[in-house]
Structures are given as C-alpha cells and as structure tokens.
Short mmCIF file of C-alpha atoms in Angstrom, two decimals:
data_model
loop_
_atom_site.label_atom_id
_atom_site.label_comp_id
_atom_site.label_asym_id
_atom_site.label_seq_id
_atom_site.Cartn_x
_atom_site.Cartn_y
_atom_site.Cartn_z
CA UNK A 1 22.59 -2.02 -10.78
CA UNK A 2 21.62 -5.29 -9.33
CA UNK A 3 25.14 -5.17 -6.93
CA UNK A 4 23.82 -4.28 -3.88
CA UNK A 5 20.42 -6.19 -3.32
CA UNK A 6 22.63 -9.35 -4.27
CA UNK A 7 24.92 -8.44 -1.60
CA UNK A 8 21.62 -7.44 0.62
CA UNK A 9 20.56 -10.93 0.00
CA UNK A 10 23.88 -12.54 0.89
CA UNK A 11 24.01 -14.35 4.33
CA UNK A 12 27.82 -14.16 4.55
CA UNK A 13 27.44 -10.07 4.32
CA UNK A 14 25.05 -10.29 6.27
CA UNK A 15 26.74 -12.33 8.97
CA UNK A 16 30.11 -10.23 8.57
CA UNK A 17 28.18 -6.51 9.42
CA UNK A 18 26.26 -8.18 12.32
CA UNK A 19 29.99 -9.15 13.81
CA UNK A 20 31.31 -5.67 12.76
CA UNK A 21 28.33 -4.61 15.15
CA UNK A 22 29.17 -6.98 17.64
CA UNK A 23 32.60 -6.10 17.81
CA UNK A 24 32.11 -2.25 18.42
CA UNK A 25 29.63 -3.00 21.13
CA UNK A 26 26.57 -1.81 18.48
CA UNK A 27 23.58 -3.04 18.13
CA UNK A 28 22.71 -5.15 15.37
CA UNK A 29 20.74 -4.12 12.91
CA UNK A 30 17.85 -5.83 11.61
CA UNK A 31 18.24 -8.83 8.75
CA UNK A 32 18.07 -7.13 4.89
CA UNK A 33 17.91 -10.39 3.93
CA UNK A 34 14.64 -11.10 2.93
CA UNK A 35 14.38 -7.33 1.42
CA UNK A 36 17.60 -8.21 -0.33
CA UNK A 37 15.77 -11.20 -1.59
CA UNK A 38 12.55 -9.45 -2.46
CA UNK A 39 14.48 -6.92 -4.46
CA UNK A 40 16.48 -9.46 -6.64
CA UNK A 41 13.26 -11.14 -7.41
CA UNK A 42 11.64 -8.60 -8.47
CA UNK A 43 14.22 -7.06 -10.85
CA UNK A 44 14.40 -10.69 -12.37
CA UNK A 45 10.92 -10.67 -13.16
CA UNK A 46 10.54 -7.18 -14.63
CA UNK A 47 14.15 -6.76 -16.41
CA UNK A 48 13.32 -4.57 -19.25
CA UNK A 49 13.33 -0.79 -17.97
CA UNK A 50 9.93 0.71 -18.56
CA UNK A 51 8.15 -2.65 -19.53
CA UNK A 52 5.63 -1.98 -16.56
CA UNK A 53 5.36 1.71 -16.84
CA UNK A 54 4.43 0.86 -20.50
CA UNK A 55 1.72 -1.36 -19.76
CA UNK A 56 0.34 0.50 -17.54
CA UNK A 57 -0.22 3.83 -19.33
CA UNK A 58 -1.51 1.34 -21.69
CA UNK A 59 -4.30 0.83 -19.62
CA UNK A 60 -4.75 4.21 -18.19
CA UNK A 61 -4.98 4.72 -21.87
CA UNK A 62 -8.32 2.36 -22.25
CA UNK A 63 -9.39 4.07 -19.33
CA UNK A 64 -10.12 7.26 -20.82
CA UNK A 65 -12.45 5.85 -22.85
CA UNK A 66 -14.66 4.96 -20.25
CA UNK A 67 -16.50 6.60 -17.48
CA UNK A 68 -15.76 4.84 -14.39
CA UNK A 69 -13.67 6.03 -11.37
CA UNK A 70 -10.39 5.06 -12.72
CA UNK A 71 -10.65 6.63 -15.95
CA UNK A 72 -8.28 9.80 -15.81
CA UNK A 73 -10.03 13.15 -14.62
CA UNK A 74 -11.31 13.90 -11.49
CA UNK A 75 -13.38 10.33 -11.12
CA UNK A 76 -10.14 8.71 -9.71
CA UNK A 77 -10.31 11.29 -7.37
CA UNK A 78 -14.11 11.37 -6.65
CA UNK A 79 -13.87 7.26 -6.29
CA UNK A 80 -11.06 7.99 -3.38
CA UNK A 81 -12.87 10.61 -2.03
CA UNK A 82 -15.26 7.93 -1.75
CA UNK A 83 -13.24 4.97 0.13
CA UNK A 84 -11.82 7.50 2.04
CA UNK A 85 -15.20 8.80 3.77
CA UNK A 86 -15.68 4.34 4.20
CA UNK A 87 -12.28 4.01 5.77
CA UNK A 88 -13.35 7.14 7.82
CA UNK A 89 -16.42 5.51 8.87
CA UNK A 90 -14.35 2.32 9.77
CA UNK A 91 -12.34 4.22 12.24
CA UNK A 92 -15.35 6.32 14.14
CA UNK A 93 -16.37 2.39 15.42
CA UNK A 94 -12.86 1.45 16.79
CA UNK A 95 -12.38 2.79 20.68
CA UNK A 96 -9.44 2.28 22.47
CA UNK A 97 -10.02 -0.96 23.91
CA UNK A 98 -9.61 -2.29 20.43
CA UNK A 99 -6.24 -0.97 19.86
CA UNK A 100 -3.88 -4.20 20.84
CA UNK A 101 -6.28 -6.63 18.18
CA UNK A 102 -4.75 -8.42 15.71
CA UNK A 103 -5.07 -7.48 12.48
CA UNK A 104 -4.68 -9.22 8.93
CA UNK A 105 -0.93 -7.04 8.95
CA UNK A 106 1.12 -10.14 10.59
CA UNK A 107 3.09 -7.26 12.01
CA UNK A 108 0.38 -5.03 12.97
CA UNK A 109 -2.36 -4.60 15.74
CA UNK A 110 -4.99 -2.00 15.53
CA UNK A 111 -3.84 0.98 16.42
CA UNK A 112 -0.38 0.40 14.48
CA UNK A 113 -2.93 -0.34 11.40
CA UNK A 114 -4.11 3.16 11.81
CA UNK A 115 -1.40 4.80 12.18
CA UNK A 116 -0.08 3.49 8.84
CA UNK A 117 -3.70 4.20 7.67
CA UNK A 118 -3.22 8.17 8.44
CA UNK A 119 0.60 8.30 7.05
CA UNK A 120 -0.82 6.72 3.81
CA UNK A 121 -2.32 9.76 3.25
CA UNK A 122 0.22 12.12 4.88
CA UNK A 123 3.52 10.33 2.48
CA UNK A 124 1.41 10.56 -0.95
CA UNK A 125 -0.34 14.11 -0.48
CA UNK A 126 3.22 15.56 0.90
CA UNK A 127 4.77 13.82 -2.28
CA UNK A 128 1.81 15.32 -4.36
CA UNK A 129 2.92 18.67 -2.75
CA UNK A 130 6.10 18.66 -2.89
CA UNK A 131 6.73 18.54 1.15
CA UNK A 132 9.78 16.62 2.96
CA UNK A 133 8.92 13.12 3.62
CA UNK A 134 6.60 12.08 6.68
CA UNK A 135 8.71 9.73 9.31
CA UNK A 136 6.94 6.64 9.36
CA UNK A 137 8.44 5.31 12.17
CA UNK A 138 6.76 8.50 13.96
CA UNK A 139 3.46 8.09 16.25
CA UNK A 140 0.78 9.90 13.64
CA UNK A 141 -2.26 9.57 15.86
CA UNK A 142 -1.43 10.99 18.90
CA UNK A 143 -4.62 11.33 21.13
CA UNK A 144 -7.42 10.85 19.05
CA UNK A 145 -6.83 8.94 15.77
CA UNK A 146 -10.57 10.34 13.93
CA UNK A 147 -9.02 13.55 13.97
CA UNK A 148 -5.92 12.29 12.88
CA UNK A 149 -6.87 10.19 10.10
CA UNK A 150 -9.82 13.07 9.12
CA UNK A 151 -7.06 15.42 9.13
CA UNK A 152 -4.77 13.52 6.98
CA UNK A 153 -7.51 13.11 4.73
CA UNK A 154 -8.48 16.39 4.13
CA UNK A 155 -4.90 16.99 3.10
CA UNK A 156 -4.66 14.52 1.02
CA UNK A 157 -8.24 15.42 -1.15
CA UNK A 158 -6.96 19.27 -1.07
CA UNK A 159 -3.77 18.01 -2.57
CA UNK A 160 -5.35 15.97 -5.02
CA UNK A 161 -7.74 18.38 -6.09
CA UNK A 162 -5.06 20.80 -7.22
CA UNK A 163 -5.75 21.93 -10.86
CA UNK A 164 -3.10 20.13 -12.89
CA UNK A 165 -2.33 17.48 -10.40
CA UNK A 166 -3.36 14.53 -12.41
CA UNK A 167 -1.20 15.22 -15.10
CA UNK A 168 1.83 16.58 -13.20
CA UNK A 169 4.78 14.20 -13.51
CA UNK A 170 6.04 13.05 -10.33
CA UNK A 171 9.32 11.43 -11.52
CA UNK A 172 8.17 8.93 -14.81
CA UNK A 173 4.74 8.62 -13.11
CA UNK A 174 1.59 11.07 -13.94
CA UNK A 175 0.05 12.62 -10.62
CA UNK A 176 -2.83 9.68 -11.33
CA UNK A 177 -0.88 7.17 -10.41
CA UNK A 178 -0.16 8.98 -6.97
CA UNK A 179 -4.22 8.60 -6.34
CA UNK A 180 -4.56 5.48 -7.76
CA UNK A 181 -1.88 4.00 -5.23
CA UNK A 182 -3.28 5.54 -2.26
CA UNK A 183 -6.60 3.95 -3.49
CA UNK A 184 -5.25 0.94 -3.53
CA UNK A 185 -3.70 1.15 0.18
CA UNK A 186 -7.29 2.53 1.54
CA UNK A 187 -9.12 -0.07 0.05
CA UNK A 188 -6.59 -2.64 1.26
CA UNK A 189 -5.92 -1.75 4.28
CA UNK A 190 -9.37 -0.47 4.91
CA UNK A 191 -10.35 -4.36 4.48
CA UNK A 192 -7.52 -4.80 7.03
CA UNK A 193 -9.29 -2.80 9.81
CA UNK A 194 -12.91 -3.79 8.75
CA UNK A 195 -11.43 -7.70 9.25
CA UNK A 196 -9.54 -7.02 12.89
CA UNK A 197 -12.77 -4.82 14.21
CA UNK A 198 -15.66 -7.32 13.18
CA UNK A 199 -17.12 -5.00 10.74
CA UNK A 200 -17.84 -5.07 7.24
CA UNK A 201 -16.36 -2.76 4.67
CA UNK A 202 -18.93 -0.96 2.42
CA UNK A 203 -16.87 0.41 -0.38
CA UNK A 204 -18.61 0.74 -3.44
CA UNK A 205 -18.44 -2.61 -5.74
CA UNK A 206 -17.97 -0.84 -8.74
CA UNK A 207 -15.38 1.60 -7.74
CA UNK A 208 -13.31 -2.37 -6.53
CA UNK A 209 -13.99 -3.41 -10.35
CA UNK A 210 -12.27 -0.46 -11.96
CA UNK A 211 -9.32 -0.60 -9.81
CA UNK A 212 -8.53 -4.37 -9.71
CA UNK A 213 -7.18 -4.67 -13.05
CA UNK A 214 -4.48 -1.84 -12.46
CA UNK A 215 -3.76 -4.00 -9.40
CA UNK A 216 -3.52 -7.12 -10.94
CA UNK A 217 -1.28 -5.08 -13.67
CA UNK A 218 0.78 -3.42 -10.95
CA UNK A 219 1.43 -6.41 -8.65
CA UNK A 220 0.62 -9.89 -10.38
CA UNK A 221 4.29 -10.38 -11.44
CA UNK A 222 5.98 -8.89 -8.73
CA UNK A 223 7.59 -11.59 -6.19
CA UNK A 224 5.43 -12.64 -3.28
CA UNK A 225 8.52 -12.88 -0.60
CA UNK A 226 8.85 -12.57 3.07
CA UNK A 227 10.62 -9.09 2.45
CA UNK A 228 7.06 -8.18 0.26
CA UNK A 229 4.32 -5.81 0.63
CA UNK A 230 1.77 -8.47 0.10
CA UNK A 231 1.33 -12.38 1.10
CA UNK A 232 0.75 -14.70 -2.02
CA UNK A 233 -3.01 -14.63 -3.64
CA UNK A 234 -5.10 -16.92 -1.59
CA UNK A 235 -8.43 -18.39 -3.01
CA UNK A 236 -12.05 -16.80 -2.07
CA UNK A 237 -15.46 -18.15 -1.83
CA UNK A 238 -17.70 -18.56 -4.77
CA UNK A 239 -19.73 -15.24 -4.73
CA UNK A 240 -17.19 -13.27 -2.72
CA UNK A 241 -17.19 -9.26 -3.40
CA UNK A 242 -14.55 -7.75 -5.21
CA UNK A 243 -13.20 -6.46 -2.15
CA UNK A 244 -12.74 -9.57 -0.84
CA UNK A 245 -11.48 -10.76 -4.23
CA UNK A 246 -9.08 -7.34 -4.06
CA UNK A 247 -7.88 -8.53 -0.24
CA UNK A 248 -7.64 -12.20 -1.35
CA UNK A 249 -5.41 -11.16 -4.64
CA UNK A 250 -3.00 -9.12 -2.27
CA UNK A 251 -2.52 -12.12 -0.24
CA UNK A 252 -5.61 -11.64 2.61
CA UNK A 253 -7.07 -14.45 3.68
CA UNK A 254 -11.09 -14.56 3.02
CA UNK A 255 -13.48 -16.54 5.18
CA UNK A 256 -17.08 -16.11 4.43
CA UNK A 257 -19.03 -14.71 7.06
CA UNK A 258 -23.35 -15.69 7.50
#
C-alpha cells in the first residue's frame, strides 16, 4: 500500500517523468515530492488501520455526555452555524482593493483565501449530499464573493440540517465528522482572513475550547511537512485566546496585538 507515495517521494522518479515530459515537448508537471514525502510520513506515524478513527469516536463518545457544541446532535451544527455567520461578517469588511494582500496561506492572497473559504463549504455540503465533487481549481466567487460565500453557506447549513445527517456514514466516518471538519477549516481559515484584513475574529471562546481537543486528536501526530496542510505548532503569548491558541497549534504564527 505504501508503493506509490515511496515512489512519489523518490527524486530519481521524479527526475525520470520530468525528462519523459521533456522529451515529448510536455510540460512538466509540478514536483510530488514533498506530497510523496508528506504521505510516507504520515502512514509511518499512524500504521495501525483504524487506530485514529478509534480514538476519535472515543472522544465523540465523551462528548455526548456533555452539552457543548461538539457534543453530537445538532450543537455541532448550531456552533458552525455560528462561525459561519463570524466568517460571514469577516468577508462583508474586505473590498476589492484588499484582494492581492498577503495572507497567513504562504500560497494565498486574499481573494484566493476566499475562494477556498466558499469551496470549503461547497466540497463538504456536496459530499454531505451526495453531489459530484466541486473543482477547486475553479474561480468560486465570481463577481461578488458575499454572495458567494453566503450562498455556499446556506448550502452547506441546509445540508447539514438534514434529519439523519449526523449519523449517516459517509465512508467509516459519521456525518459529524463532515461538520466538525468544516468547523475546523472556518475557524482556521477564518483566523487567516481576520489576520491578512487587520481585523479581529470574534468567534465564540467556548465553541474554540470544545473543538481544540478533536484537533489536537486529529492532527497532533500527523507530519508537519512542506507537502502538509498545516506549518509546525508555533508558540503564543501568555493569555492568548483559544483561537489564537487553535491558529498557533495549526502552525499560524501569533503576534499579540495592543
């Protein structure tokens, strides 16, 4: 199973397909290298199939004990309906002249931030409904990206709000885990686009709390890699929210503000 991200990884296949495309006047394609990389990683640190599935119904399962927004039932759902209105309220302040800032994303400016922002939301409520997969490579803004990231929201709340959809199995994986990941992203992100705009994100603190053990279950053992999601954890200020702490975990860098 591990064959082909160890070949992925390999400079010398690497080197061989970019001749092949050299040869037949083609371009070459991008470096899977550090992918490759990332991939092998991370298989070496989870090798036991399920291990990390099993831990984390585990703590979905001391979730449903309590009563706060990541406990199964529609809180999850409430608490995302909740970041989402934030992130909403993040994107009414950023005009046009804004869209070529730097963000957080290394890769990123603005306006490619929200555009991943708004297919967030179109990739996981299409996968909660069962539609084709959203191009992300696509422009998802268009004209006027409040409408477009409102619009993807709404979808993504009616889709989630689907009788049954928390405990439809997508795959191994419950329909929570579909809500809790897109959480994750909007708060992440959200930070992302608070950061590159000057503004300040006001997601609640205690809806942060509840989620940032299933992220430290979800990603503190995965590789930190150039062909990752997420930088390594950085260290935050004495006092600093647990957004910040969130952003900081996922590799942000936090610098406290007056």
């Amino acid at each position: 199973m591990t064959r082909l991200p160890r070949k992925a990884a390999d400079a010398r296949v690497e080197r061989y397909w970019q001749l092949v495309c050299v040869i037949n006047g083609r371009p070459v394609r991008p470096s899977l290298a550090p992918a490759g990389a990332w991939l092998m990683t991370a298989l070496r640190t989870n090798p036991t199939p399920g291990a990390r599935a099993t831990a984390l119904e585990a703590l979905y399962d001391g979730d449903a004990a309590s009563d706060g927004p990541q406990a199964p039932g529609t809180g999850i759902v409430d608490a995302l309906a909740s970041v989402l209105a934030e992130v909403g309220r993040l994107v009414t302040a950023v005009g046009p002249g804004r869209f070529g800032d730097p963000t957080p994303c290394a890769d990123w400016d603005v306006r490619a931030l929200l555009d991943h922002l708004v297919w967030e939301n179109l990739i996981w409520a299409g996968l909660a409904e069962g539609s084709p997969p959203t191009d992300h490579g696509a422009d998802h803004l268009g004209a006027d990206p409040l409408a477009a990231f409102r619009a993807a929201a709404s979808a993504t709340m009616t889709a989630f709000r689907r009788p049954g959809m928390l405990e439809r199995r997508y795959g191994p994986a419950p329909g929570r885990r579909l809500v809790e990941q897109l959480l994750i992203e909007m708060l992440a992100h959200g930070w992302d686009l608070a950061m590159a705009t000057g503004q300040r994100p006001g997601f609640a603190e205690e809806t942060v709390e509840a989620v940032l053990p299933a992220v430290r279950e979800i990603y503190g053992a995965l590789p930190r890699t150039p062909g990752g999601s997420f930088a390594p954890e950085v260290p935050v200020p004495d006092g600093s929210s647990a957004t910040d702490r969130l952003a900081a975990f996922l590799g942000r860098r936090v610098v406290r503000t007056p």
